[in-house]
mmCIF file of N, CA and C in Angstrom:
data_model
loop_
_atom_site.group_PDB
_atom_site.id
_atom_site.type_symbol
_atom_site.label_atom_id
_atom_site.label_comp_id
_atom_site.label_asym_id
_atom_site.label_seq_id
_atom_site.Cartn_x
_atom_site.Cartn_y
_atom_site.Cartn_z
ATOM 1 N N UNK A 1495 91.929 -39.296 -160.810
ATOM 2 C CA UNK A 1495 91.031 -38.382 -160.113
ATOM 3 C C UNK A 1495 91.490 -38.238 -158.672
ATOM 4 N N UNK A 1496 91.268 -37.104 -158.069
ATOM 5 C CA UNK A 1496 91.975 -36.922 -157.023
ATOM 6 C C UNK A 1496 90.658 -36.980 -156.026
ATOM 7 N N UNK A 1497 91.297 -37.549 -154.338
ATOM 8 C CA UNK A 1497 90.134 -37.726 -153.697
ATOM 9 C C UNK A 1497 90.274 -36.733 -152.234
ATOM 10 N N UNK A 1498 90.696 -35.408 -152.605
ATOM 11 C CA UNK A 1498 90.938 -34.229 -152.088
ATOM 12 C C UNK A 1498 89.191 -33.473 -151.816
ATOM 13 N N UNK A 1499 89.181 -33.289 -150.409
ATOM 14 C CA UNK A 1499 87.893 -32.474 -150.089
ATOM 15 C C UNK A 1499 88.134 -31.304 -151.050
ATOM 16 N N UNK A 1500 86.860 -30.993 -151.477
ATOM 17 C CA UNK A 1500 86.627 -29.931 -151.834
ATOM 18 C C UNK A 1500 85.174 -28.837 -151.203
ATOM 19 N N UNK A 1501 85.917 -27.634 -150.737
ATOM 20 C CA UNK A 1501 84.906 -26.961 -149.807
ATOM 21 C C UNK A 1501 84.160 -26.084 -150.909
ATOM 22 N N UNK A 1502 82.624 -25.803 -150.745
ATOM 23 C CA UNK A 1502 82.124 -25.195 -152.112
ATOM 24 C C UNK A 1502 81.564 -24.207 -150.482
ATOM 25 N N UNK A 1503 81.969 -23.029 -150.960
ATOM 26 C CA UNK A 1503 81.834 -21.555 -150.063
ATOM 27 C C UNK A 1503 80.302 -20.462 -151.206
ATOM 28 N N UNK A 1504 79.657 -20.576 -150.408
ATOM 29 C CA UNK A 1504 78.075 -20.105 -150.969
ATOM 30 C C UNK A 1504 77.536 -18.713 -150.157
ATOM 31 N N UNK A 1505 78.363 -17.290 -150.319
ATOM 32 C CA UNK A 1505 77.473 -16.556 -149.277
ATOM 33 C C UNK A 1505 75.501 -16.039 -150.089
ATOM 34 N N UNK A 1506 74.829 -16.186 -148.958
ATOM 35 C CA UNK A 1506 73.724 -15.791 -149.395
ATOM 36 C C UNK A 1506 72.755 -14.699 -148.674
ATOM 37 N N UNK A 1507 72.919 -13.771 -149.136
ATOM 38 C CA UNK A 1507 71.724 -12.568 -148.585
ATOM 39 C C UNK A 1507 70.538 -12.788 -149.370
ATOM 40 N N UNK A 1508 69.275 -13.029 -148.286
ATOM 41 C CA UNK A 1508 68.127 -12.824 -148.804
ATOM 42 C C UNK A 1508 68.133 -13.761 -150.401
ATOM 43 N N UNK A 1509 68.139 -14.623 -150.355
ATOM 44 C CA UNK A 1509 68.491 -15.199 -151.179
ATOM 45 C C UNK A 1509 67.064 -16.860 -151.678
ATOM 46 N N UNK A 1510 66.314 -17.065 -150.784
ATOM 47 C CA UNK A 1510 65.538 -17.974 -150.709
ATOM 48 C C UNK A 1510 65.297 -18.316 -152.105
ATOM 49 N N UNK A 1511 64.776 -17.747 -152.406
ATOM 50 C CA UNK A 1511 63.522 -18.184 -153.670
ATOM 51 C C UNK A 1511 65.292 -18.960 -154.412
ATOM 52 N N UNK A 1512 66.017 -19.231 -154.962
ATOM 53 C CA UNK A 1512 67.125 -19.584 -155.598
ATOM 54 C C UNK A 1512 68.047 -20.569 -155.225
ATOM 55 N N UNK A 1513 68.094 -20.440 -153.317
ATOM 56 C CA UNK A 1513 69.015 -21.721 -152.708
ATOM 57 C C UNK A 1513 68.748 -22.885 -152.859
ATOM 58 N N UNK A 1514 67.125 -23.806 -152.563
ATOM 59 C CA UNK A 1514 67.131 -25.029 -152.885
ATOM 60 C C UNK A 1514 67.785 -25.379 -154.405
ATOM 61 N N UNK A 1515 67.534 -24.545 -155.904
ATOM 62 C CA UNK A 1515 67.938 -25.003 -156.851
ATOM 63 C C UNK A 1515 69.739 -25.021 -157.003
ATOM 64 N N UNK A 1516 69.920 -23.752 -156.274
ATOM 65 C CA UNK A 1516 71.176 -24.525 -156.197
ATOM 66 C C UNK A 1516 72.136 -25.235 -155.657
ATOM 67 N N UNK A 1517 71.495 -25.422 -153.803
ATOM 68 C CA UNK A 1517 71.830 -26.664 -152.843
ATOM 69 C C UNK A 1517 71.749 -27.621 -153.975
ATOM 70 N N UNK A 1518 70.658 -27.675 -154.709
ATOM 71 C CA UNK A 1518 70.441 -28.961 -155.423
ATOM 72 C C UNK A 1518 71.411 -29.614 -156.702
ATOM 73 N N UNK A 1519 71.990 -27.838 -157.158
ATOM 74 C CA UNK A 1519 73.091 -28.504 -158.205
ATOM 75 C C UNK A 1519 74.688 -28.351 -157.514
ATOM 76 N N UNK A 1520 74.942 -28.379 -156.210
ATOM 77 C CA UNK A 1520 76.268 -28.956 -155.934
ATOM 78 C C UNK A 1520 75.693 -29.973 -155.671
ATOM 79 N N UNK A 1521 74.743 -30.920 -154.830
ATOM 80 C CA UNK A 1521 75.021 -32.032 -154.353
ATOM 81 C C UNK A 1521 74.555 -33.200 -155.890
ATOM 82 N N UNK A 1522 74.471 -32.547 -156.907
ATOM 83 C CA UNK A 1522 74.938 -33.655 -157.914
ATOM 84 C C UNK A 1522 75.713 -33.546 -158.621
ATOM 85 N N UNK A 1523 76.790 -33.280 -157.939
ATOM 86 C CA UNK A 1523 78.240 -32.807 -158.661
ATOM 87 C C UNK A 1523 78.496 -34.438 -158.635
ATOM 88 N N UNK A 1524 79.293 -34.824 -159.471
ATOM 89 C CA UNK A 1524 79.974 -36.166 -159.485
ATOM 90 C C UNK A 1524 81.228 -36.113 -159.202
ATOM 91 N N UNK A 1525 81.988 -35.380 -158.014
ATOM 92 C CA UNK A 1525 82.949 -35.393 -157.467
ATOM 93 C C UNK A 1525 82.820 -35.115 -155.841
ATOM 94 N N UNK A 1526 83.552 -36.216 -155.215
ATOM 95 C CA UNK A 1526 83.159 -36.071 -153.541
ATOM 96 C C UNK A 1526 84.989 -36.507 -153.148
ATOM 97 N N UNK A 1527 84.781 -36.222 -152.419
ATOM 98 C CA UNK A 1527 83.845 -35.417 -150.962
ATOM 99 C C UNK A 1527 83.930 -33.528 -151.273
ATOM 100 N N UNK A 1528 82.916 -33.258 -150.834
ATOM 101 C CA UNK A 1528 82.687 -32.040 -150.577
ATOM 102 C C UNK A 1528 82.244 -32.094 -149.049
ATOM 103 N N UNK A 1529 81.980 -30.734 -148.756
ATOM 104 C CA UNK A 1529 81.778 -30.078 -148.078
ATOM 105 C C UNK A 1529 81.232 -28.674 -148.318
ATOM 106 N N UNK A 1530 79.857 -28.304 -147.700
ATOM 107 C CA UNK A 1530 79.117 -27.333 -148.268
ATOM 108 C C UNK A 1530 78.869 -26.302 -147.033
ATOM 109 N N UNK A 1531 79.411 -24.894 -147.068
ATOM 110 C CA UNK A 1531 79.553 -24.290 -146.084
ATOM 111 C C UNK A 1531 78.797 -22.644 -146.868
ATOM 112 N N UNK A 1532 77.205 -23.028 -146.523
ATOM 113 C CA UNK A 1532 76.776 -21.160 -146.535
ATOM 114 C C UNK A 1532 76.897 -20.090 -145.569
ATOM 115 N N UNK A 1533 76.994 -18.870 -145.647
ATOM 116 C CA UNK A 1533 77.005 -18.050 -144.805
ATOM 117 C C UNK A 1533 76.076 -17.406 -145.233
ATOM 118 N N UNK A 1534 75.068 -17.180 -144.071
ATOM 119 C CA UNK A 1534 73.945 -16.045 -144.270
ATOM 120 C C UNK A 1534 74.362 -15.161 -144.027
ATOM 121 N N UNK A 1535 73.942 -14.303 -144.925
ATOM 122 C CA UNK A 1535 74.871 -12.397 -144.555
ATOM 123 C C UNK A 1535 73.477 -11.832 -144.005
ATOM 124 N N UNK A 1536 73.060 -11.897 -142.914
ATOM 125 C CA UNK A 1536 72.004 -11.428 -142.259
ATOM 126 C C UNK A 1536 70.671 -11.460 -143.288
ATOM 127 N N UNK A 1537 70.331 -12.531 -143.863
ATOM 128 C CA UNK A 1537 68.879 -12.382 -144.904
ATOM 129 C C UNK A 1537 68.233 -12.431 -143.569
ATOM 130 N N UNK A 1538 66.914 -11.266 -144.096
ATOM 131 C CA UNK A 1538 65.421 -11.511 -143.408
ATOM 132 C C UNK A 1538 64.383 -12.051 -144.129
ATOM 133 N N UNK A 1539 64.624 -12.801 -145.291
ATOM 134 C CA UNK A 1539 63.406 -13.512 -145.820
ATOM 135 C C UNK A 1539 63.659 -15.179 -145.253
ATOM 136 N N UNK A 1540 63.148 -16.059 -145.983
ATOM 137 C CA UNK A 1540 62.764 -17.050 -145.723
ATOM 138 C C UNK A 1540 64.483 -17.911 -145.980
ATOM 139 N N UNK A 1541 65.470 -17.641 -146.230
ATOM 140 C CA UNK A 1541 66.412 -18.051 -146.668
ATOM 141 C C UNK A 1541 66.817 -18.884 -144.875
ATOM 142 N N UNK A 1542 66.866 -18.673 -143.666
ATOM 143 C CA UNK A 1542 66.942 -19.771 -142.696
ATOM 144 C C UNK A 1542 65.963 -20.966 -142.819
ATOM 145 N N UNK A 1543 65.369 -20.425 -143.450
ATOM 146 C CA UNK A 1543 64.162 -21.953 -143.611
ATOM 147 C C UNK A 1543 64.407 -23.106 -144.895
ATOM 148 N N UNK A 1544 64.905 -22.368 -145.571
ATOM 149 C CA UNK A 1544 64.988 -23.161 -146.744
ATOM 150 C C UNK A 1544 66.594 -23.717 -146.236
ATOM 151 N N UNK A 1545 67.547 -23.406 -145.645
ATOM 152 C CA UNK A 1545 68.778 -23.945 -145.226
ATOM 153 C C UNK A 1545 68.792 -25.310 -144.365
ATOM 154 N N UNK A 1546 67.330 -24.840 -143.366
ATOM 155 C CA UNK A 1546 67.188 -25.856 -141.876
ATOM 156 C C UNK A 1546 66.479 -27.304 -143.080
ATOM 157 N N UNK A 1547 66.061 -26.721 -144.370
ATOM 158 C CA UNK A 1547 65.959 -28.148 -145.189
ATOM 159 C C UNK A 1547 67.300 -29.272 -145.684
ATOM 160 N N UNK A 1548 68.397 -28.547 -145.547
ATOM 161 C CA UNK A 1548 69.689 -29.393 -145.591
ATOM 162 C C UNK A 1548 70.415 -29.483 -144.783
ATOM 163 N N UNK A 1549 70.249 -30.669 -144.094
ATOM 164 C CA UNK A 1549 71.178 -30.603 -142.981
ATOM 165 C C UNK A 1549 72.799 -31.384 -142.946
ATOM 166 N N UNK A 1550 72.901 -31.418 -144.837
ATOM 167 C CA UNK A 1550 74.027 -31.521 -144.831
ATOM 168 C C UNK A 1550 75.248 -30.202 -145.078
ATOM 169 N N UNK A 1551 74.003 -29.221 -145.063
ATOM 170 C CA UNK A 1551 74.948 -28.159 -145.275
ATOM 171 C C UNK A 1551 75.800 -27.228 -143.774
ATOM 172 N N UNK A 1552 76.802 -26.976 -144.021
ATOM 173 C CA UNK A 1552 77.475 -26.160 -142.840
ATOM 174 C C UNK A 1552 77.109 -25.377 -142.729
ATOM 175 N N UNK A 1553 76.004 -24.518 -142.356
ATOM 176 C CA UNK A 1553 75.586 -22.811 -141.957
ATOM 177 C C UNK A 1553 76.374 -21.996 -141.171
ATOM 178 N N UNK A 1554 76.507 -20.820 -141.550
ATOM 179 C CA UNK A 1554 77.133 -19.916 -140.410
ATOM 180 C C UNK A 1554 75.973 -19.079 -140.990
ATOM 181 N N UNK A 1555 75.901 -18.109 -139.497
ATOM 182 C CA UNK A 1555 75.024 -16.973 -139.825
ATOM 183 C C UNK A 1555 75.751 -16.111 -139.170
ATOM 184 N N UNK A 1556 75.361 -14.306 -139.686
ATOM 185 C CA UNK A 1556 76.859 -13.725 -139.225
ATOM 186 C C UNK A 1556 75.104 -11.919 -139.983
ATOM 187 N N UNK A 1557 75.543 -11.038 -139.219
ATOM 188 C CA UNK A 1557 75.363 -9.692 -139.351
ATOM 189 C C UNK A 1557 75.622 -9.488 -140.792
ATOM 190 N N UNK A 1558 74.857 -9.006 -141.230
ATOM 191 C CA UNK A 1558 74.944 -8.676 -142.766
ATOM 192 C C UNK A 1558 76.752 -7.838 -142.834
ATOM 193 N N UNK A 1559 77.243 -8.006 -143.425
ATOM 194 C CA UNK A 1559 78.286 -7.215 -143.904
ATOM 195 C C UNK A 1559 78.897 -7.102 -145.457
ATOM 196 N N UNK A 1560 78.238 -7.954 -145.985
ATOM 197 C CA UNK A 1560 78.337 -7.967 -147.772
ATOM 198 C C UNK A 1560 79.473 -9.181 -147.991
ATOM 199 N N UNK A 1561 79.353 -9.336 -149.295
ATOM 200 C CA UNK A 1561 79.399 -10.614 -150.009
ATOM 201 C C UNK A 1561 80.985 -11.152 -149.873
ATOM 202 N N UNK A 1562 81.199 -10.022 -150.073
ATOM 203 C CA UNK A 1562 83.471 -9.995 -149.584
ATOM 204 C C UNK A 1562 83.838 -10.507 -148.198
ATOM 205 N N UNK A 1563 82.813 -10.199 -147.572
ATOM 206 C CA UNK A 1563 83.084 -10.636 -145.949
ATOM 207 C C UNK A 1563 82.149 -12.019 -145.638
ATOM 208 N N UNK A 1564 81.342 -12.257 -146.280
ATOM 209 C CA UNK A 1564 80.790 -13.656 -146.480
ATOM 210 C C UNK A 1564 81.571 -14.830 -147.091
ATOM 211 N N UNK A 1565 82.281 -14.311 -148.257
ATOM 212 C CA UNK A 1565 83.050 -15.458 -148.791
ATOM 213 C C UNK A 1565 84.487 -15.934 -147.917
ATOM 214 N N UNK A 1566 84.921 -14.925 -147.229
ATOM 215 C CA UNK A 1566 86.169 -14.811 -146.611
ATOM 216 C C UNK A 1566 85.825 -15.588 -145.103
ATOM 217 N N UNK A 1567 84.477 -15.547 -144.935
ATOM 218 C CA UNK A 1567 83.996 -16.424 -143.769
ATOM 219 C C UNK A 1567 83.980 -17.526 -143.861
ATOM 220 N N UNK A 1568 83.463 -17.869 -145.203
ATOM 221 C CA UNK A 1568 83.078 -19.227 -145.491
ATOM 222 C C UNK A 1568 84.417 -20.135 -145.655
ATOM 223 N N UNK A 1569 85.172 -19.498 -146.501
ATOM 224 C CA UNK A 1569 86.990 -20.040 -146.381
ATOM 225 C C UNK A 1569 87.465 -20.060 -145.525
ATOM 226 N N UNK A 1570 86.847 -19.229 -144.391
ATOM 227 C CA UNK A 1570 87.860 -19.623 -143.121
ATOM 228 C C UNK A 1570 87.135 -21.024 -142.065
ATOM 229 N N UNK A 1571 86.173 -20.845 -142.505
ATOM 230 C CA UNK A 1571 85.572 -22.263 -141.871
ATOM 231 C C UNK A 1571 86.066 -23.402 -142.745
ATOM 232 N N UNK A 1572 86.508 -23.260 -143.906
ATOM 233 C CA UNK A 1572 86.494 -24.639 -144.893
ATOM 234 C C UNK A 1572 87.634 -25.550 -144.222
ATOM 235 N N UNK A 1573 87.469 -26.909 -144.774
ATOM 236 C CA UNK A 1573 88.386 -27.589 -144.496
ATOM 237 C C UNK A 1573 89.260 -28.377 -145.930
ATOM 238 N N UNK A 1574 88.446 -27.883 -146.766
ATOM 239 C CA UNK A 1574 89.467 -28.708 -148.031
ATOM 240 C C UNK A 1574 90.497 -28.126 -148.596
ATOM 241 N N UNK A 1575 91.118 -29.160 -149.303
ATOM 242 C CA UNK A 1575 92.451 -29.288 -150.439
ATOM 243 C C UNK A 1575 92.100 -27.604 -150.992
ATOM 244 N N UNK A 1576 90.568 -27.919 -151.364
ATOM 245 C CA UNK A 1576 90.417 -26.657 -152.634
ATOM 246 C C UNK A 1576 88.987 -26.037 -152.206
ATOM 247 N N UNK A 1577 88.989 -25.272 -152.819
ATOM 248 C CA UNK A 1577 87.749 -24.141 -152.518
ATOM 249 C C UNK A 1577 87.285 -23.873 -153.323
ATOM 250 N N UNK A 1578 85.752 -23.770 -153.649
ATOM 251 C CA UNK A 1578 84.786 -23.639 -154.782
ATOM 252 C C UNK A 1578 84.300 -22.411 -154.601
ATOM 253 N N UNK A 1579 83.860 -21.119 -155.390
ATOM 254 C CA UNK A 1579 83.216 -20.076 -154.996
ATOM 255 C C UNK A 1579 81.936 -20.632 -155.585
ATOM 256 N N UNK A 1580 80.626 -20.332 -154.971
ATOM 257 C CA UNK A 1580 79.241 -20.446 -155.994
ATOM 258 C C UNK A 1580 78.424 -19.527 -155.709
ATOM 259 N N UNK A 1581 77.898 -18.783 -156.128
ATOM 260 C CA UNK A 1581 76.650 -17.841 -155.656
ATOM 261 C C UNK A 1581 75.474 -18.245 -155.422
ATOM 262 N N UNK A 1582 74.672 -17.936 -154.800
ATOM 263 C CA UNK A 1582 73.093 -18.278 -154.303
ATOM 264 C C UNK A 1582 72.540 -18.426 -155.210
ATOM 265 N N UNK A 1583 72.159 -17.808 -156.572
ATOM 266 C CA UNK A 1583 71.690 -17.748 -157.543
ATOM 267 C C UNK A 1583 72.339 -18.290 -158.649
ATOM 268 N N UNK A 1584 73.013 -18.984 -158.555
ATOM 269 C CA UNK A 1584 73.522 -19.615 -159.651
ATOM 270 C C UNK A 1584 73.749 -21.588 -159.895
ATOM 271 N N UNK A 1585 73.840 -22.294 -161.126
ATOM 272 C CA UNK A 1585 73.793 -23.627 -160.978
ATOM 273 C C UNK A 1585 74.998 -24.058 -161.722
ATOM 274 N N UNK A 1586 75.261 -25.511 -160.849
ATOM 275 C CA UNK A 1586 76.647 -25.794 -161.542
ATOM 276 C C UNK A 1586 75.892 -26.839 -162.649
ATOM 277 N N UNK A 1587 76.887 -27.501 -163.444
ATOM 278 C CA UNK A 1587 76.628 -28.189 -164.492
ATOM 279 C C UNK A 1587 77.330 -29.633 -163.426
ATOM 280 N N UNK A 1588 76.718 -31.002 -163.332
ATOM 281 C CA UNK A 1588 77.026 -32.088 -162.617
ATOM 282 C C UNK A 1588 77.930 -32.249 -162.513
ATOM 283 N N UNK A 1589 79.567 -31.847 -163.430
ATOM 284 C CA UNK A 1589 80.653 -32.446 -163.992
ATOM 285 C C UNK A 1589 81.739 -31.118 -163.096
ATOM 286 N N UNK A 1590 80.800 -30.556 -163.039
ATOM 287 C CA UNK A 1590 81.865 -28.727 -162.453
ATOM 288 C C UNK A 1590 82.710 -29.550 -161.903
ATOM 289 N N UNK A 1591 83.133 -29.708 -161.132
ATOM 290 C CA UNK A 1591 83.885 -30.118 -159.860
ATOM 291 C C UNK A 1591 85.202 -31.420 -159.784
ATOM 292 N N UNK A 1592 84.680 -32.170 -160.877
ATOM 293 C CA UNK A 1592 85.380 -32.882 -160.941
ATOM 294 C C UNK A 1592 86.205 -32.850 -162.831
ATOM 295 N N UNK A 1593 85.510 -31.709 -163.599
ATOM 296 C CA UNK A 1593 86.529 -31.449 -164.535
ATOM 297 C C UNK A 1593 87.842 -30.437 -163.941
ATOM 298 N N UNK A 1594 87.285 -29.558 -163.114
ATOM 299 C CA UNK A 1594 88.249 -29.090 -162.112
ATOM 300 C C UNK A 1594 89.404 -29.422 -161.520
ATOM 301 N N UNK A 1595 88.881 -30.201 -160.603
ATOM 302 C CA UNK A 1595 90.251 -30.975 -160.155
ATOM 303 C C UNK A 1595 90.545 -32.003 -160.709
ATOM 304 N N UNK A 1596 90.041 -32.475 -162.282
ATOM 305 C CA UNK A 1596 91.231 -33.203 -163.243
ATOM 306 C C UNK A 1596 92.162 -31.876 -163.785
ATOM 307 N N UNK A 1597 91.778 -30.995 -163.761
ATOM 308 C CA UNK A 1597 92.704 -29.649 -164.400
ATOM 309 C C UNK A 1597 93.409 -29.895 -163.403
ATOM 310 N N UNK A 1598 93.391 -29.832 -162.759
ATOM 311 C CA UNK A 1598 94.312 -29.316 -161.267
ATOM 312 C C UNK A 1598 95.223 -30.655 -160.948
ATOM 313 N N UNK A 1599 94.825 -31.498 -161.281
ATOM 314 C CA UNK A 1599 95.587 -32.672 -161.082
ATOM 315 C C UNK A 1599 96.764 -32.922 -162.190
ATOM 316 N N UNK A 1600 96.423 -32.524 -163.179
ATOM 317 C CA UNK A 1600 97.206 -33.029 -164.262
ATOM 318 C C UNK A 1600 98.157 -31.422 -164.489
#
């Protein structure tokens, strides 16, 4: 198993009602270190509030400009080996991350 950061890049517009569940399924990924870097694409709902609940996550906040220019933000802040795309609305399965970079390793 390799012990290579891995940056998981999350842009989210307006996105609240969905981020805690899935803040909640990277950080039980069973592969570390990560590093968790969202970019708010200018949401006006409650999505800064539900972020200021993890303060292990990296926030950038940035003028809405859409999802292409959110992810390309978030990679340029990253610092790992490898880069995870995840969407706001979506959940990983615990194992994502580290069946991954056994692919990648072998």
């Amino acid at each position: 198993m390799s012990d290579d950061l891995v940056s998981v890049v999350i842009p989210v517009w307006n996105g609240a009602r969905f981020l805690d569940a899935t803040l909640a399924s990277v950080f039980e990924q069973d592969y570390r270190p990560i590093e968790v870097i969202v970019v708010d694409d200018g949401s006006t709902d409650e999505t800064p509030a539900v972020l200021a609940r993890w303060p292990e996550v990296i926030v950038v906040r940035q003028a809405n400009a859409g999802v292409a220019v959110a992810r390309n933000t978030g990679i340029g802040r990253s610092r790992g080996a490898f880069v995870a795309l995840q969407d706001a609305d979506d959940l990983w399965a615990p194992d994502k991350l580290s069946l991954q970079i056994a692919h990648l390793a072998a």
